[in-house]
Amino acid sequence: MAEVVCKATRESFGMALCEMAKTNKDIVVLDADLAAATKTSIFQKEFPERFRDCGIAEGNMLGVAAGLAAAGKIPVAASFAMFATGRAYEQIRNSVAYPHLNVKIAGSHAGISTGEDGATHQCLEDIALMRTLPGMTVLNPADHYEMMEATKAALKLDGPVYIRLGRLAIDSFNDPETYKFELGKGITLHEGNDVAVIATGLVVNEARKAVEALEKEGINARLINIHTIKPIDREIIVKAAQECGQLITVEEHNVIGGLADAVCEVTSEECPVKVTRIGVYDRFGYSGPAWDLLEKFGLTETNIKKVIRETVK
Amino acid sequence: MACKSVAELKVLAAKARLGAVIGTYHAKSGHPGGSLSAADIFTYLYFNEMNVDPSNPQDPDRDRFVLSKGHCCPSMYAVMAMRGYFDWDELKKLRHIGAMLQGHPDMKSTPGVDMSSGSLGQGVSAACGMALAAKLDNKDYRVYTVLGDGECEEGQVWEAAMFASHNKLDNLVVIVDQNGLQIDGTVEEVGGIEPLDKKFESFGFEVAKIDGHNFDEIKAALDKAKTVKDKPFAILAKTVKGKGVSFMENQVGWHGKACNADELAVATKELEDEIARLEAEV
């Protein structure tokens, strides 16, 4: 196992942008006065001529990105998830997704783990918003190594992509020596047939800790990491439903419209089983330290273990 | 392609108006009013201004056009048909299921359409992105966009205006089709966008005010735009909504409805007479 890196995925994203931009001259990065926070500042420092700060005007930024893409560039438009996907939703729908332009949208400070800034900045709806757009790829990587590979894959894909970035520094759990990112393919992190836990993003590592701890109690839970919410890996979900009989979804997002719904859409059509949803239950967040909030909202190892135990009992 | 004379341009613009009226009639919907006000601007851009080749619509070095007021596409489509991008008869299928010509411009289905548009305020941002791409690639193509005056009520227009001047997009020309009317009434009553020239000036644009139906003035403004360095250029083109069809001129009600058969007969007669008169002058 490789060394554990404690890094926010926004930083991994910034690093991957730089790495790709060295060989691909068409990559252009836009930000809306949050470069230091979204970590596009890493790119800005290295490639100032290919970076444009659009100011606090997200709607225009997404439109500019659409124009750049229509003229053959590969624009990356970054802001907080709230403003990138919320404020500029209609620009994304009509100027980016409708003409299927090659724009990469990066939403940082997603989820409750944004912390002290509180509800206005803790976007819990971005995946739902982006998932409904035809042709949009939606990525939610879980650690440093996965974010590096996902960002590279997004830049290589010809089409619109939304990629969710976190503010909070988190431990890596993937091994860069063996890790392979395949767009649209879930990854089984732990085998088991008692129940399948399907997780995405920052909470995957919490689910991993929960599943590994429960193994010692004799509970064999399967753990699947879904880094690509759209197009979702139907096969891995159906197989889990068939072999485990029940599913638990874990996400740092409203249970409406996110991973839970994406999974239920598959199971209800192909293999109806009980799905227990761990996520934010149709409410707004509030201010507080990130880990305390994650604990409060039941998104850490403690609550995931509790739910798994209840589910398999 | 050789430039057209003013007399020839007048004929083409009148035919574009006829095409817009016919197209929206067959669609039983659409936006004739603004299509008629912007017809001269579209005609000049496609025939005398822009470096475009209908046989190679994806040429990376071509000039770009974004119809930010996307609902006025019927006359743009008519101009594009005459320029050779597609067959004139496509206009009769406007807005029909499976048609190449969508209700608002669709870059994926219509050859020569550089940007999908229709949601007001968005096209001008896309035009900024294209102009920035030209700068980044050291290319000398130019980008043109046409906005409505009512559209200037959208905040995004001014976000884009700030961006254009901040990034010194002197390869961008923003043309406002100032026909003075929007759906709910006059622009003055509804939105109060004036003084539009001072607004664009204070946002860092060089501004020209012209009669948007006068080809000499359109030419002079677009020629001047090419001489301005480090600043984007705005042309405020005063126009008449519904221009060329007597019962549509300056009528709010003709923003978004098509002629019935009787109205079509009157409009067609007026425009065909005008075309015949103008052709005699060529």
mmCIF file of N, CA and C in Angstrom, chain B residues 42-102:
data_model
loop_
_atom_site.group_PDB
_atom_site.id
_atom_site.type_symbol
_atom_site.label_atom_id
_atom_site.label_comp_id
_atom_site.label_asym_id
_atom_site.label_seq_id
_atom_site.Cartn_x
_atom_site.Cartn_y
_atom_site.Cartn_z
ATOM 1 N N PHE B 42 -28.195 41.437 -40.859
ATOM 2 C CA PHE B 42 -27.792 40.076 -41.235
ATOM 3 C C PHE B 42 -27.281 40.048 -42.683
ATOM 4 N N THR B 43 -28.004 40.731 -43.556
ATOM 5 C CA THR B 43 -27.642 40.715 -44.977
ATOM 6 C C THR B 43 -26.243 41.291 -45.177
ATOM 7 N N TYR B 44 -25.975 42.424 -44.543
ATOM 8 C CA TYR B 44 -24.660 43.037 -44.716
ATOM 9 C C TYR B 44 -23.559 42.132 -44.147
ATOM 10 N N LEU B 45 -23.814 41.590 -42.952
ATOM 11 C CA LEU B 45 -22.791 40.744 -42.311
ATOM 12 C C LEU B 45 -22.433 39.552 -43.196
ATOM 13 N N TYR B 46 -23.466 38.834 -43.666
ATOM 14 C CA TYR B 46 -23.187 37.594 -44.397
ATOM 15 C C TYR B 46 -22.689 37.832 -45.822
ATOM 16 N N PHE B 47 -23.122 38.934 -46.448
ATOM 17 C CA PHE B 47 -22.720 39.146 -47.848
ATOM 18 C C PHE B 47 -21.498 40.041 -48.013
ATOM 19 N N ASN B 48 -21.318 41.012 -47.127
ATOM 20 C CA ASN B 48 -20.221 41.954 -47.369
ATOM 21 C C ASN B 48 -19.178 42.029 -46.262
ATOM 22 N N GLU B 49 -19.517 41.543 -45.078
ATOM 23 C CA GLU B 49 -18.598 41.781 -43.958
ATOM 24 C C GLU B 49 -17.780 40.547 -43.586
ATOM 25 N N MET B 50 -18.468 39.448 -43.342
ATOM 26 C CA MET B 50 -17.770 38.324 -42.726
ATOM 27 C C MET B 50 -17.022 37.462 -43.743
ATOM 28 N N ASN B 51 -15.853 37.028 -43.301
ATOM 29 C CA ASN B 51 -15.054 36.098 -44.079
ATOM 30 C C ASN B 51 -15.563 34.689 -43.780
ATOM 31 N N VAL B 52 -16.548 34.259 -44.577
ATOM 32 C CA VAL B 52 -17.127 32.927 -44.380
ATOM 33 C C VAL B 52 -17.267 32.231 -45.733
ATOM 34 N N ASP B 53 -17.261 30.919 -45.682
ATOM 35 C CA ASP B 53 -17.377 30.125 -46.901
ATOM 36 C C ASP B 53 -18.423 29.033 -46.666
ATOM 37 N N PRO B 54 -19.608 29.191 -47.246
ATOM 38 C CA PRO B 54 -20.681 28.209 -47.009
ATOM 39 C C PRO B 54 -20.282 26.788 -47.384
ATOM 40 N N SER B 55 -19.289 26.619 -48.265
ATOM 41 C CA SER B 55 -18.877 25.256 -48.619
ATOM 42 C C SER B 55 -17.916 24.685 -47.574
ATOM 43 N N ASN B 56 -17.456 25.525 -46.654
ATOM 44 C CA ASN B 56 -16.559 25.060 -45.593
ATOM 45 C C ASN B 56 -16.956 25.752 -44.286
ATOM 46 N N PRO B 57 -18.158 25.411 -43.786
ATOM 47 C CA PRO B 57 -18.689 26.171 -42.643
ATOM 48 C C PRO B 57 -17.914 25.987 -41.342
ATOM 49 N N GLN B 58 -17.048 24.968 -41.284
ATOM 50 C CA GLN B 58 -16.271 24.747 -40.059
ATOM 51 C C GLN B 58 -14.837 25.281 -40.163
ATOM 52 N N ASP B 59 -14.548 26.028 -41.206
ATOM 53 C CA ASP B 59 -13.207 26.589 -41.366
ATOM 54 C C ASP B 59 -12.742 27.249 -40.065
ATOM 55 N N PRO B 60 -11.645 26.765 -39.464
ATOM 56 C CA PRO B 60 -11.238 27.328 -38.169
ATOM 57 C C PRO B 60 -10.856 28.810 -38.226
ATOM 58 N N ASP B 61 -10.571 29.301 -39.409
ATOM 59 C CA ASP B 61 -10.163 30.707 -39.525
ATOM 60 C C ASP B 61 -11.299 31.648 -39.910
ATOM 61 N N ARG B 62 -12.510 31.104 -40.020
ATOM 62 C CA ARG B 62 -13.644 31.939 -40.452
ATOM 63 C C ARG B 62 -14.010 32.983 -39.394
ATOM 64 N N ASP B 63 -14.656 34.037 -39.828
ATOM 65 C CA ASP B 63 -15.294 34.939 -38.880
ATOM 66 C C ASP B 63 -16.489 34.204 -38.276
ATOM 67 N N ARG B 64 -16.842 34.603 -37.049
ATOM 68 C CA ARG B 64 -17.957 33.942 -36.360
ATOM 69 C C ARG B 64 -19.135 34.890 -36.177
ATOM 70 N N PHE B 65 -20.326 34.298 -36.199
ATOM 71 C CA PHE B 65 -21.523 35.079 -35.898
ATOM 72 C C PHE B 65 -22.359 34.376 -34.837
ATOM 73 N N VAL B 66 -22.747 35.111 -33.816
ATOM 74 C CA VAL B 66 -23.624 34.570 -32.779
ATOM 75 C C VAL B 66 -24.877 35.436 -32.713
ATOM 76 N N LEU B 67 -26.008 34.813 -32.967
ATOM 77 C CA LEU B 67 -27.268 35.547 -32.880
ATOM 78 C C LEU B 67 -27.758 35.464 -31.436
ATOM 79 N N SER B 68 -27.335 36.445 -30.640
ATOM 80 C CA SER B 68 -27.696 36.405 -29.213
ATOM 81 C C SER B 68 -29.211 36.535 -29.050
ATOM 82 N N LYS B 69 -29.846 37.352 -29.905
ATOM 83 C CA LYS B 69 -31.319 37.412 -29.888
ATOM 84 C C LYS B 69 -31.827 36.293 -30.805
ATOM 85 N N GLY B 70 -31.662 35.082 -30.317
ATOM 86 C CA GLY B 70 -31.850 33.895 -31.150
ATOM 87 C C GLY B 70 -33.219 33.763 -31.787
ATOM 88 N N HIS B 71 -34.233 34.371 -31.159
ATOM 89 C CA HIS B 71 -35.595 34.221 -31.698
ATOM 90 C C HIS B 71 -35.745 34.880 -33.069
ATOM 91 N N CYS B 72 -34.790 35.737 -33.445
ATOM 92 C CA CYS B 72 -34.899 36.420 -34.747
ATOM 93 C C CYS B 72 -34.215 35.641 -35.873
ATOM 94 N N CYS B 73 -34.033 34.346 -35.644
ATOM 95 C CA CYS B 73 -33.355 33.519 -36.631
ATOM 96 C C CYS B 73 -34.062 33.389 -37.982
ATOM 97 N N PRO B 74 -35.391 33.553 -38.081
ATOM 98 C CA PRO B 74 -35.986 33.323 -39.411
ATOM 99 C C PRO B 74 -35.332 34.135 -40.534
ATOM 100 N N SER B 75 -35.078 35.413 -40.315
ATOM 101 C CA SER B 75 -34.448 36.190 -41.397
ATOM 102 C C SER B 75 -32.961 35.852 -41.533
ATOM 103 N N MET B 76 -32.327 35.460 -40.425
ATOM 104 C CA MET B 76 -30.936 35.005 -40.532
ATOM 105 C C MET B 76 -30.876 33.732 -41.378
ATOM 106 N N TYR B 77 -31.819 32.820 -41.133
ATOM 107 C CA TYR B 77 -31.860 31.592 -41.936
ATOM 108 C C TYR B 77 -32.054 31.928 -43.422
ATOM 109 N N ALA B 78 -32.938 32.910 -43.686
ATOM 110 C CA ALA B 78 -33.208 33.276 -45.086
ATOM 111 C C ALA B 78 -31.934 33.829 -45.737
ATOM 112 N N VAL B 79 -31.204 34.663 -44.988
ATOM 113 C CA VAL B 79 -29.942 35.205 -45.508
ATOM 114 C C VAL B 79 -28.947 34.071 -45.746
ATOM 115 N N MET B 80 -28.877 33.150 -44.782
ATOM 116 C CA MET B 80 -27.928 32.037 -44.917
ATOM 117 C C MET B 80 -28.288 31.144 -46.109
ATOM 118 N N ALA B 81 -29.594 30.980 -46.341
ATOM 119 C CA ALA B 81 -30.023 30.181 -47.500
ATOM 120 C C ALA B 81 -29.572 30.863 -48.795
ATOM 121 N N MET B 82 -29.763 32.165 -48.858
ATOM 122 C CA MET B 82 -29.347 32.897 -50.072
ATOM 123 C C MET B 82 -27.825 32.892 -50.225
ATOM 124 N N ARG B 83 -27.128 32.842 -49.095
ATOM 125 C CA ARG B 83 -25.658 32.823 -49.137
ATOM 126 C C ARG B 83 -25.135 31.447 -49.536
ATOM 127 N N GLY B 84 -26.010 30.425 -49.450
ATOM 128 C CA GLY B 84 -25.620 29.101 -49.938
ATOM 129 C C GLY B 84 -25.358 28.043 -48.892
ATOM 130 N N TYR B 85 -25.742 28.305 -47.656
ATOM 131 C CA TYR B 85 -25.502 27.306 -46.607
ATOM 132 C C TYR B 85 -26.457 26.117 -46.725
ATOM 133 N N PHE B 86 -27.679 26.406 -47.174
ATOM 134 C CA PHE B 86 -28.676 25.339 -47.333
ATOM 135 C C PHE B 86 -29.761 25.835 -48.278
ATOM 136 N N ASP B 87 -30.665 24.944 -48.605
ATOM 137 C CA ASP B 87 -31.686 25.252 -49.587
ATOM 138 C C ASP B 87 -32.766 26.191 -49.027
ATOM 139 N N TRP B 88 -33.218 27.099 -49.861
ATOM 140 C CA TRP B 88 -34.268 28.055 -49.470
ATOM 141 C C TRP B 88 -35.518 27.352 -48.958
ATOM 142 N N ASP B 89 -35.831 26.191 -49.531
ATOM 143 C CA ASP B 89 -37.057 25.488 -49.143
ATOM 144 C C ASP B 89 -37.032 24.980 -47.700
ATOM 145 N N GLU B 90 -35.838 24.948 -47.104
ATOM 146 C CA GLU B 90 -35.767 24.577 -45.680
ATOM 147 C C GLU B 90 -36.615 25.531 -44.839
ATOM 148 N N LEU B 91 -36.751 26.776 -45.317
ATOM 149 C CA LEU B 91 -37.536 27.768 -44.561
ATOM 150 C C LEU B 91 -38.979 27.309 -44.371
ATOM 151 N N LYS B 92 -39.482 26.546 -45.330
ATOM 152 C CA LYS B 92 -40.873 26.082 -45.231
ATOM 153 C C LYS B 92 -41.020 24.967 -44.195
ATOM 154 N N LYS B 93 -39.895 24.431 -43.747
ATOM 155 C CA LYS B 93 -39.932 23.382 -42.720
ATOM 156 C C LYS B 93 -39.513 23.924 -41.353
ATOM 157 N N LEU B 94 -39.311 25.244 -41.295
ATOM 158 C CA LEU B 94 -38.903 25.884 -40.038
ATOM 159 C C LEU B 94 -39.787 25.433 -38.881
ATOM 160 N N ARG B 95 -39.149 25.013 -37.808
ATOM 161 C CA ARG B 95 -39.857 24.621 -36.574
ATOM 162 C C ARG B 95 -40.668 23.333 -36.706
ATOM 163 N N HIS B 96 -40.534 22.633 -37.826
ATOM 164 C CA HIS B 96 -41.244 21.358 -37.961
ATOM 165 C C HIS B 96 -40.406 20.241 -37.351
ATOM 166 N N ILE B 97 -41.058 19.146 -37.001
ATOM 167 C CA ILE B 97 -40.333 18.015 -36.415
ATOM 168 C C ILE B 97 -39.295 17.497 -37.411
ATOM 169 N N GLY B 98 -38.080 17.352 -36.920
ATOM 170 C CA GLY B 98 -36.999 16.850 -37.755
ATOM 171 C C GLY B 98 -36.352 17.897 -38.647
ATOM 172 N N ALA B 99 -36.780 19.149 -38.533
ATOM 173 C CA ALA B 99 -36.260 20.188 -39.421
ATOM 174 C C ALA B 99 -34.827 20.578 -39.074
ATOM 175 N N MET B 100 -34.078 20.975 -40.107
ATOM 176 C CA MET B 100 -32.739 21.507 -39.921
ATOM 177 C C MET B 100 -32.806 22.861 -39.208
ATOM 178 N N LEU B 101 -33.875 23.595 -39.475
ATOM 179 C CA LEU B 101 -34.007 24.933 -38.910
ATOM 180 C C LEU B 101 -34.902 24.897 -37.666
ATOM 181 N N GLN B 102 -34.259 24.974 -36.514
ATOM 182 C CA GLN B 102 -34.976 24.933 -35.245
ATOM 183 C C GLN B 102 -35.566 26.304 -34.907
#
